[in-house]
mmCIF file of C-alpha atoms in Angstrom:
data_model
loop_
_atom_site.group_PDB
_atom_site.id
_atom_site.type_symbol
_atom_site.label_atom_id
_atom_site.label_comp_id
_atom_site.label_asym_id
_atom_site.label_seq_id
_atom_site.Cartn_x
_atom_site.Cartn_y
_atom_site.Cartn_z
ATOM 1 C CA UNK A 1 10.785 -4.961 3.136
ATOM 2 C CA UNK A 2 12.159 -8.486 2.449
ATOM 3 C CA UNK A 3 9.786 -11.249 1.916
ATOM 4 C CA UNK A 4 8.511 -13.533 -0.793
ATOM 5 C CA UNK A 5 6.516 -12.153 -3.364
ATOM 6 C CA UNK A 6 4.680 -12.567 -6.758
ATOM 7 C CA UNK A 7 6.938 -11.734 -9.685
ATOM 8 C CA UNK A 8 6.321 -11.107 -13.326
ATOM 9 C CA UNK A 9 7.107 -11.386 -16.863
ATOM 10 C CA UNK A 10 7.627 -8.749 -19.608
ATOM 11 C CA UNK A 11 4.645 -8.250 -21.656
ATOM 12 C CA UNK A 12 2.476 -5.280 -22.441
ATOM 13 C CA UNK A 13 -0.507 -4.994 -20.188
ATOM 14 C CA UNK A 14 -4.069 -5.018 -21.893
ATOM 15 C CA UNK A 15 -5.435 -1.713 -22.575
ATOM 16 C CA UNK A 16 -8.671 -0.614 -23.867
ATOM 17 C CA UNK A 17 -9.904 2.961 -25.064
ATOM 18 C CA UNK A 18 -12.025 4.917 -22.611
ATOM 19 C CA UNK A 19 -15.635 4.974 -23.489
ATOM 20 C CA UNK A 20 -16.981 7.935 -25.663
ATOM 21 C CA UNK A 21 -20.113 8.379 -23.556
ATOM 22 C CA UNK A 22 -20.215 9.202 -19.883
ATOM 23 C CA UNK A 23 -20.429 6.455 -17.549
ATOM 24 C CA UNK A 24 -22.283 6.537 -14.272
ATOM 25 C CA UNK A 25 -20.327 6.371 -10.826
ATOM 26 C CA UNK A 26 -21.194 2.962 -9.291
ATOM 27 C CA UNK A 27 -20.432 0.484 -6.833
ATOM 28 C CA UNK A 28 -21.141 -3.310 -7.179
ATOM 29 C CA UNK A 29 -20.213 -6.383 -5.029
ATOM 30 C CA UNK A 30 -19.727 -10.138 -6.106
ATOM 31 C CA UNK A 31 -18.214 -13.242 -4.760
ATOM 32 C CA UNK A 32 -14.676 -13.893 -5.383
ATOM 33 C CA UNK A 33 -14.058 -17.360 -4.079
ATOM 34 C CA UNK A 34 -13.570 -18.672 -0.595
ATOM 35 C CA UNK A 35 -10.555 -19.708 1.619
ATOM 36 C CA UNK A 36 -9.579 -23.314 2.573
ATOM 37 C CA UNK A 37 -11.589 -23.426 5.488
ATOM 38 C CA UNK A 38 -14.572 -22.042 3.753
ATOM 39 C CA UNK A 39 -14.621 -18.302 4.462
ATOM 40 C CA UNK A 40 -16.341 -16.728 1.626
ATOM 41 C CA UNK A 41 -14.427 -13.652 -0.057
ATOM 42 C CA UNK A 42 -16.180 -10.910 -2.013
ATOM 43 C CA UNK A 43 -14.977 -8.095 -4.211
ATOM 44 C CA UNK A 44 -16.261 -4.943 -4.718
ATOM 45 C CA UNK A 45 -16.049 -2.845 -7.820
ATOM 46 C CA UNK A 46 -15.865 0.884 -7.708
ATOM 47 C CA UNK A 47 -16.287 2.935 -11.236
ATOM 48 C CA UNK A 48 -16.193 6.592 -11.738
ATOM 49 C CA UNK A 49 -17.808 8.505 -14.719
ATOM 50 C CA UNK A 50 -14.711 8.593 -16.588
ATOM 51 C CA UNK A 51 -14.199 4.850 -16.587
ATOM 52 C CA UNK A 52 -11.632 4.463 -13.943
ATOM 53 C CA UNK A 53 -12.155 1.295 -11.876
ATOM 54 C CA UNK A 54 -10.889 0.105 -8.693
ATOM 55 C CA UNK A 55 -11.616 -3.478 -7.405
ATOM 56 C CA UNK A 56 -11.319 -4.031 -3.651
ATOM 57 C CA UNK A 57 -11.048 -7.685 -2.183
ATOM 58 C CA UNK A 58 -12.298 -8.495 1.102
ATOM 59 C CA UNK A 59 -9.256 -10.879 1.665
ATOM 60 C CA UNK A 60 -6.832 -8.611 3.175
ATOM 61 C CA UNK A 61 -9.034 -5.575 2.392
ATOM 62 C CA UNK A 62 -6.806 -5.470 -0.509
ATOM 63 C CA UNK A 63 -6.565 -3.452 -3.762
ATOM 64 C CA UNK A 64 -6.943 -6.029 -6.401
ATOM 65 C CA UNK A 65 -6.686 -3.868 -9.484
ATOM 66 C CA UNK A 66 -6.920 -0.414 -10.598
ATOM 67 C CA UNK A 67 -7.596 0.838 -14.187
ATOM 68 C CA UNK A 68 -6.389 4.275 -15.048
ATOM 69 C CA UNK A 69 -6.116 5.981 -18.425
ATOM 70 C CA UNK A 70 -2.692 6.866 -20.114
ATOM 71 C CA UNK A 71 -2.207 10.175 -22.151
ATOM 72 C CA UNK A 72 -4.098 8.580 -25.110
ATOM 73 C CA UNK A 73 -7.035 7.683 -23.116
ATOM 74 C CA UNK A 74 -6.312 4.018 -22.786
ATOM 75 C CA UNK A 75 -7.135 2.017 -19.781
ATOM 76 C CA UNK A 76 -4.508 -0.301 -17.983
ATOM 77 C CA UNK A 77 -4.331 -2.126 -14.736
ATOM 78 C CA UNK A 78 -1.414 -0.543 -12.922
ATOM 79 C CA UNK A 79 -1.529 -3.081 -9.853
ATOM 80 C CA UNK A 80 0.086 -6.371 -9.810
ATOM 81 C CA UNK A 81 -1.831 -9.214 -8.499
ATOM 82 C CA UNK A 82 -3.878 -12.397 -9.569
ATOM 83 C CA UNK A 83 -6.866 -12.882 -11.590
ATOM 84 C CA UNK A 84 -8.424 -15.121 -8.839
ATOM 85 C CA UNK A 85 -8.214 -15.600 -5.012
ATOM 86 C CA UNK A 86 -6.232 -18.708 -5.234
ATOM 87 C CA UNK A 87 -3.265 -16.823 -6.392
ATOM 88 C CA UNK A 88 -3.334 -14.817 -3.327
ATOM 89 C CA UNK A 89 -3.801 -17.706 -1.066
ATOM 90 C CA UNK A 90 -0.951 -19.727 -2.546
ATOM 91 C CA UNK A 91 1.797 -17.616 -0.804
ATOM 92 C CA UNK A 92 1.983 -14.627 1.476
ATOM 93 C CA UNK A 93 2.887 -11.754 -0.758
ATOM 94 C CA UNK A 94 1.025 -8.647 0.608
ATOM 95 C CA UNK A 95 -0.114 -7.877 -2.942
ATOM 96 C CA UNK A 96 -2.405 -4.645 -2.709
ATOM 97 C CA UNK A 97 -3.254 -5.815 0.990
ATOM 98 C CA UNK A 98 -3.894 -3.658 4.117
ATOM 99 C CA UNK A 99 -0.936 -4.738 6.247
ATOM 100 C CA UNK A 100 -0.696 -4.437 10.141
ATOM 101 C CA UNK A 101 -1.334 -4.558 12.963
ATOM 102 C CA UNK A 102 2.012 -3.004 12.750
ATOM 103 C CA UNK A 103 3.126 -2.332 9.238
ATOM 104 C CA UNK A 104 6.894 -2.755 8.464
ATOM 105 C CA UNK A 105 9.169 -4.090 11.111
ATOM 106 C CA UNK A 106 9.357 -4.660 14.873
ATOM 107 C CA UNK A 107 12.874 -5.638 15.604
ATOM 108 C CA UNK A 108 13.200 -9.133 16.724
ATOM 109 C CA UNK A 109 9.484 -9.241 17.172
ATOM 110 C CA UNK A 110 9.453 -7.542 20.402
ATOM 111 C CA UNK A 111 8.434 -4.431 22.040
ATOM 112 C CA UNK A 112 7.932 -2.897 25.431
ATOM 113 C CA UNK A 113 4.779 -0.810 26.259
ATOM 114 C CA UNK A 114 3.886 0.633 29.741
ATOM 115 C CA UNK A 115 6.829 -1.289 31.220
ATOM 116 C CA UNK A 116 5.991 -4.699 29.772
ATOM 117 C CA UNK A 117 7.607 -6.620 27.059
ATOM 118 C CA UNK A 118 5.460 -8.417 24.382
ATOM 119 C CA UNK A 119 6.707 -11.073 21.886
ATOM 120 C CA UNK A 120 5.116 -11.219 18.576
ATOM 121 C CA UNK A 121 4.741 -14.249 16.165
ATOM 122 C CA UNK A 122 6.856 -12.332 13.472
ATOM 123 C CA UNK A 123 8.869 -9.202 13.071
ATOM 124 C CA UNK A 124 7.252 -8.069 9.733
ATOM 125 C CA UNK A 125 3.742 -6.670 8.828
ATOM 126 C CA UNK A 126 1.978 -7.817 11.886
ATOM 127 C CA UNK A 127 3.240 -11.333 12.530
ATOM 128 C CA UNK A 128 2.790 -14.774 11.275
ATOM 129 C CA UNK A 129 -0.774 -13.831 10.195
ATOM 130 C CA UNK A 130 -1.195 -10.445 10.045
ATOM 131 C CA UNK A 131 -4.357 -8.384 8.721
ATOM 132 C CA UNK A 132 -3.241 -9.033 4.960
ATOM 133 C CA UNK A 133 -4.250 -12.742 5.492
ATOM 134 C CA UNK A 134 -7.754 -12.186 7.169
ATOM 135 C CA UNK A 135 -11.146 -12.179 5.646
ATOM 136 C CA UNK A 136 -12.611 -8.721 6.489
ATOM 137 C CA UNK A 137 -16.424 -7.899 6.384
ATOM 138 C CA UNK A 138 -17.734 -5.747 3.926
ATOM 139 C CA UNK A 139 -19.996 -3.414 5.940
ATOM 140 C CA UNK A 140 -20.811 -0.846 3.365
ATOM 141 C CA UNK A 141 -20.888 -0.480 -0.274
ATOM 142 C CA UNK A 142 -22.317 3.061 -1.645
ATOM 143 C CA UNK A 143 -22.191 5.512 -4.389
ATOM 144 C CA UNK A 144 -23.280 9.062 -3.973
ATOM 145 C CA UNK A 145 -22.699 11.854 -6.099
ATOM 146 C CA UNK A 146 -19.328 11.690 -7.663
ATOM 147 C CA UNK A 147 -17.794 9.119 -5.547
ATOM 148 C CA UNK A 148 -18.223 5.438 -4.886
ATOM 149 C CA UNK A 149 -16.758 3.735 -1.835
ATOM 150 C CA UNK A 150 -16.527 0.319 0.062
ATOM 151 C CA UNK A 151 -15.960 0.188 4.028
ATOM 152 C CA UNK A 152 -14.336 -3.136 5.453
ATOM 153 C CA UNK A 153 -13.995 -4.026 8.998
ATOM 154 C CA UNK A 154 -11.853 -6.584 10.871
ATOM 155 C CA UNK A 155 -11.824 -7.300 14.603
ATOM 156 C CA UNK A 156 -8.550 -8.504 15.770
ATOM 157 C CA UNK A 157 -8.836 -10.311 19.117
ATOM 158 C CA UNK A 158 -6.892 -9.398 22.332
ATOM 159 C CA UNK A 159 -3.624 -11.632 22.132
ATOM 160 C CA UNK A 160 -3.804 -11.944 18.136
ATOM 161 C CA UNK A 161 -0.295 -12.408 17.081
ATOM 162 C CA UNK A 162 0.802 -11.466 20.342
ATOM 163 C CA UNK A 163 -0.547 -7.939 20.413
ATOM 164 C CA UNK A 164 -2.589 -6.771 23.447
ATOM 165 C CA UNK A 165 -6.109 -5.420 23.089
ATOM 166 C CA UNK A 166 -9.019 -6.252 20.870
ATOM 167 C CA UNK A 167 -8.482 -3.982 17.969
ATOM 168 C CA UNK A 168 -11.281 -2.986 15.537
ATOM 169 C CA UNK A 169 -9.889 -1.813 12.220
ATOM 170 C CA UNK A 170 -11.992 -0.298 9.234
ATOM 171 C CA UNK A 171 -10.734 0.128 5.676
ATOM 172 C CA UNK A 172 -12.580 2.642 3.409
ATOM 173 C CA UNK A 173 -11.722 3.056 -0.181
ATOM 174 C CA UNK A 174 -13.454 5.859 -2.048
ATOM 175 C CA UNK A 175 -12.961 6.668 -5.823
ATOM 176 C CA UNK A 176 -14.004 9.866 -7.041
ATOM 177 C CA UNK A 177 -14.669 11.337 -10.568
ATOM 178 C CA UNK A 178 -11.580 13.352 -10.153
ATOM 179 C CA UNK A 179 -9.427 10.024 -10.451
ATOM 180 C CA UNK A 180 -8.455 10.087 -7.112
ATOM 181 C CA UNK A 181 -8.442 7.006 -4.829
ATOM 182 C CA UNK A 182 -8.590 7.491 -0.956
ATOM 183 C CA UNK A 183 -7.870 5.025 1.625
ATOM 184 C CA UNK A 184 -8.893 5.730 5.112
ATOM 185 C CA UNK A 185 -7.731 3.393 7.862
ATOM 186 C CA UNK A 186 -9.276 3.868 11.422
ATOM 187 C CA UNK A 187 -8.654 1.636 14.440
ATOM 188 C CA UNK A 188 -9.939 1.533 18.056
ATOM 189 C CA UNK A 189 -8.925 -0.566 21.214
ATOM 190 C CA UNK A 190 -10.033 -1.716 24.455
ATOM 191 C CA UNK A 191 -6.587 -1.852 25.802
ATOM 192 C CA UNK A 192 -3.337 0.029 25.392
ATOM 193 C CA UNK A 193 -1.561 -1.155 22.318
ATOM 194 C CA UNK A 194 0.244 -0.268 19.269
ATOM 195 C CA UNK A 195 -0.941 0.174 15.830
ATOM 196 C CA UNK A 196 0.594 1.233 12.411
ATOM 197 C CA UNK A 197 -1.544 0.419 9.182
ATOM 198 C CA UNK A 198 -0.671 0.877 5.659
ATOM 199 C CA UNK A 199 -1.254 -0.385 2.028
ATOM 200 C CA UNK A 200 1.190 -2.559 0.160
ATOM 201 C CA UNK A 201 0.056 -2.321 -3.486
ATOM 202 C CA UNK A 202 2.851 -3.273 -6.200
ATOM 203 C CA UNK A 203 2.304 -0.489 -8.687
ATOM 204 C CA UNK A 204 3.516 -0.124 -12.472
ATOM 205 C CA UNK A 205 2.317 2.846 -14.025
ATOM 206 C CA UNK A 206 3.045 1.277 -17.432
ATOM 207 C CA UNK A 207 0.618 -1.537 -16.804
ATOM 208 C CA UNK A 208 1.092 -4.612 -14.534
ATOM 209 C CA UNK A 209 2.791 -6.830 -17.148
ATOM 210 C CA UNK A 210 4.708 -4.135 -18.895
ATOM 211 C CA UNK A 211 8.157 -5.161 -17.384
ATOM 212 C CA UNK A 212 10.560 -2.861 -15.482
ATOM 213 C CA UNK A 213 9.754 0.393 -13.646
ATOM 214 C CA UNK A 214 13.384 1.433 -13.564
ATOM 215 C CA UNK A 215 12.711 4.246 -16.078
ATOM 216 C CA UNK A 216 9.717 5.681 -14.300
ATOM 217 C CA UNK A 217 10.541 8.893 -12.635
ATOM 218 C CA UNK A 218 10.109 9.067 -8.663
ATOM 219 C CA UNK A 219 10.231 12.061 -6.480
ATOM 220 C CA UNK A 220 10.067 11.876 -2.634
ATOM 221 C CA UNK A 221 10.373 15.213 -0.937
ATOM 222 C CA UNK A 222 11.792 13.610 2.221
ATOM 223 C CA UNK A 223 15.235 14.942 3.073
ATOM 224 C CA UNK A 224 16.190 11.923 5.411
ATOM 225 C CA UNK A 225 16.030 8.242 5.842
ATOM 226 C CA UNK A 226 15.686 6.097 9.012
ATOM 227 C CA UNK A 227 18.951 4.047 8.752
ATOM 228 C CA UNK A 228 18.989 0.308 9.170
ATOM 229 C CA UNK A 229 21.459 -2.504 10.067
ATOM 230 C CA UNK A 230 22.219 -5.437 7.830
ATOM 231 C CA UNK A 231 18.870 -7.276 8.988
ATOM 232 C CA UNK A 232 16.829 -3.952 7.638
ATOM 233 C CA UNK A 233 16.110 -3.216 11.340
ATOM 234 C CA UNK A 234 16.331 0.609 12.177
ATOM 235 C CA UNK A 235 19.448 1.414 14.110
ATOM 236 C CA UNK A 236 17.479 4.617 15.531
ATOM 237 C CA UNK A 237 19.762 7.097 13.475
ATOM 238 C CA UNK A 238 18.215 9.516 11.061
ATOM 239 C CA UNK A 239 20.514 10.375 8.023
ATOM 240 C CA UNK A 240 20.210 13.171 5.537
ATOM 241 C CA UNK A 241 19.825 11.887 1.808
ATOM 242 C CA UNK A 242 21.811 14.643 0.358
ATOM 243 C CA UNK A 243 24.728 13.443 -1.860
ATOM 244 C CA UNK A 244 23.459 9.805 -1.608
ATOM 245 C CA UNK A 245 21.444 7.417 -3.941
ATOM 246 C CA UNK A 246 18.398 8.031 -1.551
ATOM 247 C CA UNK A 247 18.067 11.700 -2.634
ATOM 248 C CA UNK A 248 14.796 11.815 -4.827
ATOM 249 C CA UNK A 249 13.890 15.384 -3.889
ATOM 250 C CA UNK A 250 14.369 16.618 -7.348
ATOM 251 C CA UNK A 251 12.988 13.543 -9.122
ATOM 252 C CA UNK A 252 15.014 10.826 -10.541
ATOM 253 C CA UNK A 253 14.816 7.339 -12.208
ATOM 254 C CA UNK A 254 14.042 4.424 -10.063
ATOM 255 C CA UNK A 255 16.817 2.550 -11.527
ATOM 256 C CA UNK A 256 18.027 -0.684 -10.405
ATOM 257 C CA UNK A 257 19.406 -0.249 -7.062
ATOM 258 C CA UNK A 258 16.910 -2.264 -5.382
ATOM 259 C CA UNK A 259 15.531 0.128 -2.636
ATOM 260 C CA UNK A 260 13.957 -0.854 0.663
ATOM 261 C CA UNK A 261 14.039 2.006 2.885
ATOM 262 C CA UNK A 262 11.973 4.415 5.070
ATOM 263 C CA UNK A 263 12.007 8.159 4.076
ATOM 264 C CA UNK A 264 11.320 11.003 6.698
ATOM 265 C CA UNK A 265 8.342 12.744 5.396
ATOM 266 C CA UNK A 266 7.891 14.677 8.797
ATOM 267 C CA UNK A 267 8.904 13.911 12.585
ATOM 268 C CA UNK A 268 5.271 13.498 13.372
ATOM 269 C CA UNK A 269 1.813 12.845 11.839
ATOM 270 C CA UNK A 270 0.746 16.258 9.980
ATOM 271 C CA UNK A 271 -1.960 17.384 7.745
ATOM 272 C CA UNK A 272 -2.125 15.751 4.384
ATOM 273 C CA UNK A 273 0.656 16.680 1.837
ATOM 274 C CA UNK A 274 2.436 15.098 -1.068
ATOM 275 C CA UNK A 275 4.879 12.487 -0.089
ATOM 276 C CA UNK A 276 5.650 11.140 -3.309
ATOM 277 C CA UNK A 277 5.159 11.548 -7.074
ATOM 278 C CA UNK A 278 5.881 8.998 -9.922
ATOM 279 C CA UNK A 279 5.580 9.461 -13.651
ATOM 280 C CA UNK A 280 5.964 6.936 -16.513
ATOM 281 C CA UNK A 281 7.426 8.480 -19.485
ATOM 282 C CA UNK A 282 6.180 5.936 -21.974
ATOM 283 C CA UNK A 283 2.336 6.058 -20.866
ATOM 284 C CA UNK A 284 2.242 9.410 -19.476
ATOM 285 C CA UNK A 285 0.573 8.132 -16.422
ATOM 286 C CA UNK A 286 1.461 10.213 -13.020
ATOM 287 C CA UNK A 287 0.577 9.288 -9.727
ATOM 288 C CA UNK A 288 0.972 11.618 -6.712
ATOM 289 C CA UNK A 289 0.676 10.084 -3.130
ATOM 290 C CA UNK A 290 -0.641 12.310 -0.193
ATOM 291 C CA UNK A 291 -0.544 11.298 3.306
ATOM 292 C CA UNK A 292 -0.712 12.305 6.802
ATOM 293 C CA UNK A 293 2.100 10.056 8.024
ATOM 294 C CA UNK A 294 5.496 10.896 9.223
ATOM 295 C CA UNK A 295 7.182 8.009 7.150
ATOM 296 C CA UNK A 296 7.191 6.590 3.556
ATOM 297 C CA UNK A 297 8.695 2.932 2.884
ATOM 298 C CA UNK A 298 9.797 2.778 -0.714
ATOM 299 C CA UNK A 299 10.593 -0.613 -2.185
ATOM 300 C CA UNK A 300 11.420 -1.093 -5.916
ATOM 301 C CA UNK A 301 10.496 -4.433 -6.292
ATOM 302 C CA UNK A 302 14.037 -6.139 -5.888
ATOM 303 C CA UNK A 303 12.368 -9.297 -3.950
ATOM 304 C CA UNK A 304 10.345 -10.356 -6.960
ATOM 305 C CA UNK A 305 11.741 -13.523 -8.105
ATOM 306 C CA UNK A 306 9.844 -14.384 -11.385
ATOM 307 C CA UNK A 307 8.259 -17.728 -9.979
ATOM 308 C CA UNK A 308 4.313 -16.923 -9.782
ATOM 309 C CA UNK A 309 2.248 -16.291 -12.586
ATOM 310 C CA UNK A 310 0.132 -13.132 -12.094
ATOM 311 C CA UNK A 311 -2.700 -11.536 -14.130
ATOM 312 C CA UNK A 312 -3.255 -12.449 -17.682
ATOM 313 C CA UNK A 313 -0.333 -15.112 -17.266
ATOM 314 C CA UNK A 314 2.200 -12.394 -16.473
ATOM 315 C CA UNK A 315 5.420 -13.420 -14.585
ATOM 316 C CA UNK A 316 6.555 -10.669 -12.376
ATOM 317 C CA UNK A 317 10.469 -10.191 -12.219
ATOM 318 C CA UNK A 318 12.734 -8.050 -10.127
ATOM 319 C CA UNK A 319 12.151 -4.514 -10.533
ATOM 320 C CA UNK A 320 8.649 -4.927 -12.190
ATOM 321 C CA UNK A 321 6.870 -2.812 -9.689
ATOM 322 C CA UNK A 322 7.360 -0.270 -6.763
ATOM 323 C CA UNK A 323 5.798 -0.183 -3.537
ATOM 324 C CA UNK A 324 5.300 3.119 -1.534
ATOM 325 C CA UNK A 325 3.749 2.690 1.985
ATOM 326 C CA UNK A 326 2.866 5.913 4.099
ATOM 327 C CA UNK A 327 3.054 4.848 7.913
ATOM 328 C CA UNK A 328 4.883 5.568 11.089
ATOM 329 C CA UNK A 329 8.731 4.933 11.049
ATOM 330 C CA UNK A 330 9.479 1.155 11.225
ATOM 331 C CA UNK A 331 10.186 -0.263 14.852
ATOM 332 C CA UNK A 332 8.863 2.958 16.448
ATOM 333 C CA UNK A 333 8.073 1.156 19.593
ATOM 334 C CA UNK A 334 11.552 0.537 20.082
ATOM 335 C CA UNK A 335 12.844 4.055 19.516
ATOM 336 C CA UNK A 336 11.027 6.461 21.385
ATOM 337 C CA UNK A 337 12.842 9.398 19.468
ATOM 338 C CA UNK A 338 10.722 8.342 16.445
ATOM 339 C CA UNK A 339 7.496 9.135 18.231
ATOM 340 C CA UNK A 340 4.798 7.036 19.374
ATOM 341 C CA UNK A 341 2.567 4.150 18.130
ATOM 342 C CA UNK A 342 0.615 3.918 21.147
ATOM 343 C CA UNK A 343 -3.337 3.801 20.807
ATOM 344 C CA UNK A 344 -5.232 3.827 24.061
ATOM 345 C CA UNK A 345 -8.926 3.060 24.732
ATOM 346 C CA UNK A 346 -11.027 6.032 23.670
ATOM 347 C CA UNK A 347 -8.488 7.138 21.057
ATOM 348 C CA UNK A 348 -8.721 6.801 17.408
ATOM 349 C CA UNK A 349 -6.070 5.950 15.105
ATOM 350 C CA UNK A 350 -6.332 7.178 11.587
ATOM 351 C CA UNK A 351 -4.267 7.040 8.421
ATOM 352 C CA UNK A 352 -5.334 8.803 5.294
ATOM 353 C CA UNK A 353 -3.848 7.849 1.945
ATOM 354 C CA UNK A 354 -4.538 9.576 -1.221
ATOM 355 C CA UNK A 355 -3.461 8.629 -4.816
ATOM 356 C CA UNK A 356 -4.221 11.431 -7.421
ATOM 357 C CA UNK A 357 -3.800 10.227 -10.955
ATOM 358 C CA UNK A 358 -3.161 12.441 -13.960
ATOM 359 C CA UNK A 359 -1.278 12.240 -17.341
ATOM 360 C CA UNK A 360 1.738 14.041 -18.524
ATOM 361 C CA UNK A 361 1.572 15.049 -22.234
ATOM 362 C CA UNK A 362 5.162 15.455 -22.564
ATOM 363 C CA UNK A 363 5.190 18.766 -20.662
ATOM 364 C CA UNK A 364 4.936 19.346 -16.995
ATOM 365 C CA UNK A 365 1.762 18.529 -15.151
ATOM 366 C CA UNK A 366 0.486 19.536 -11.703
ATOM 367 C CA UNK A 367 -1.002 16.938 -9.791
#
């Protein structure tokens, strides 16, 4: 999706050796600054017994960092972002954020529901001030057995950004001792509305300051895409990927083509299955992405422009990250053949996203 974003420079991400002794699974919370109008932001750190660490920020219910090991056991942060809150406030860039109420695009910022047309404050990721720009409440932080988790909540009022109904949203991040990070989005409403939530993390499996991801190997099992017009709005056509640059079914280098497209994983929400797999040949890190959603938006960092300075003074440049967003198809409310984004009172919206991390020693690895 086109938007202004943080960008980054070439420079190897810092790495540390995994501890020799086992660590206890834990979850801790701390202040992380405040917004210009005085709203306090928190950050919750989830750590598993292998030293893998996820930091979740209440601003935008965002994944601020994720430390995972390479094939030699060295930890590195594989999430692009900023060291402090001010970096996230400086410009809207969706870094690690929960996006919605409707992730991706609503063409021309308009949709019709139950015979009435609604106008939004913007066509991308929920409007002019979506969920990514809100301060969420941290409602639960816990560690139990082999998992650590945090649950955040935001109540979007009726009419917010042009959407109807009061929407109550929770985002639960859970880190397991199996090096699995799970995000579960749940939403309910008091009036019929539309909803489509996802996460917009910028990933680089070599490390957030390691430069281009063009040599990382991507697999997307989806055999079709939703075609778009010159403004990236879906036309309604579903086009096979066979024989095109969009065919990642057998795995191929991300390269430098500047992808920003929705892949068809299924024609409807189904049981969780693998919708993407990425492997970095240099570090050996492998991430497999599992989801219940029918679509997967893949962006290859072509909008990163090298202007903001991110973590550890890294500058993120074009192609320095990729984004994978499991979700409903973009502009579904305006294309009935795409399915339905409708949520009614008494119903529960749910999107479960699972990131599984492993390493590749140079031989094939199951993940």
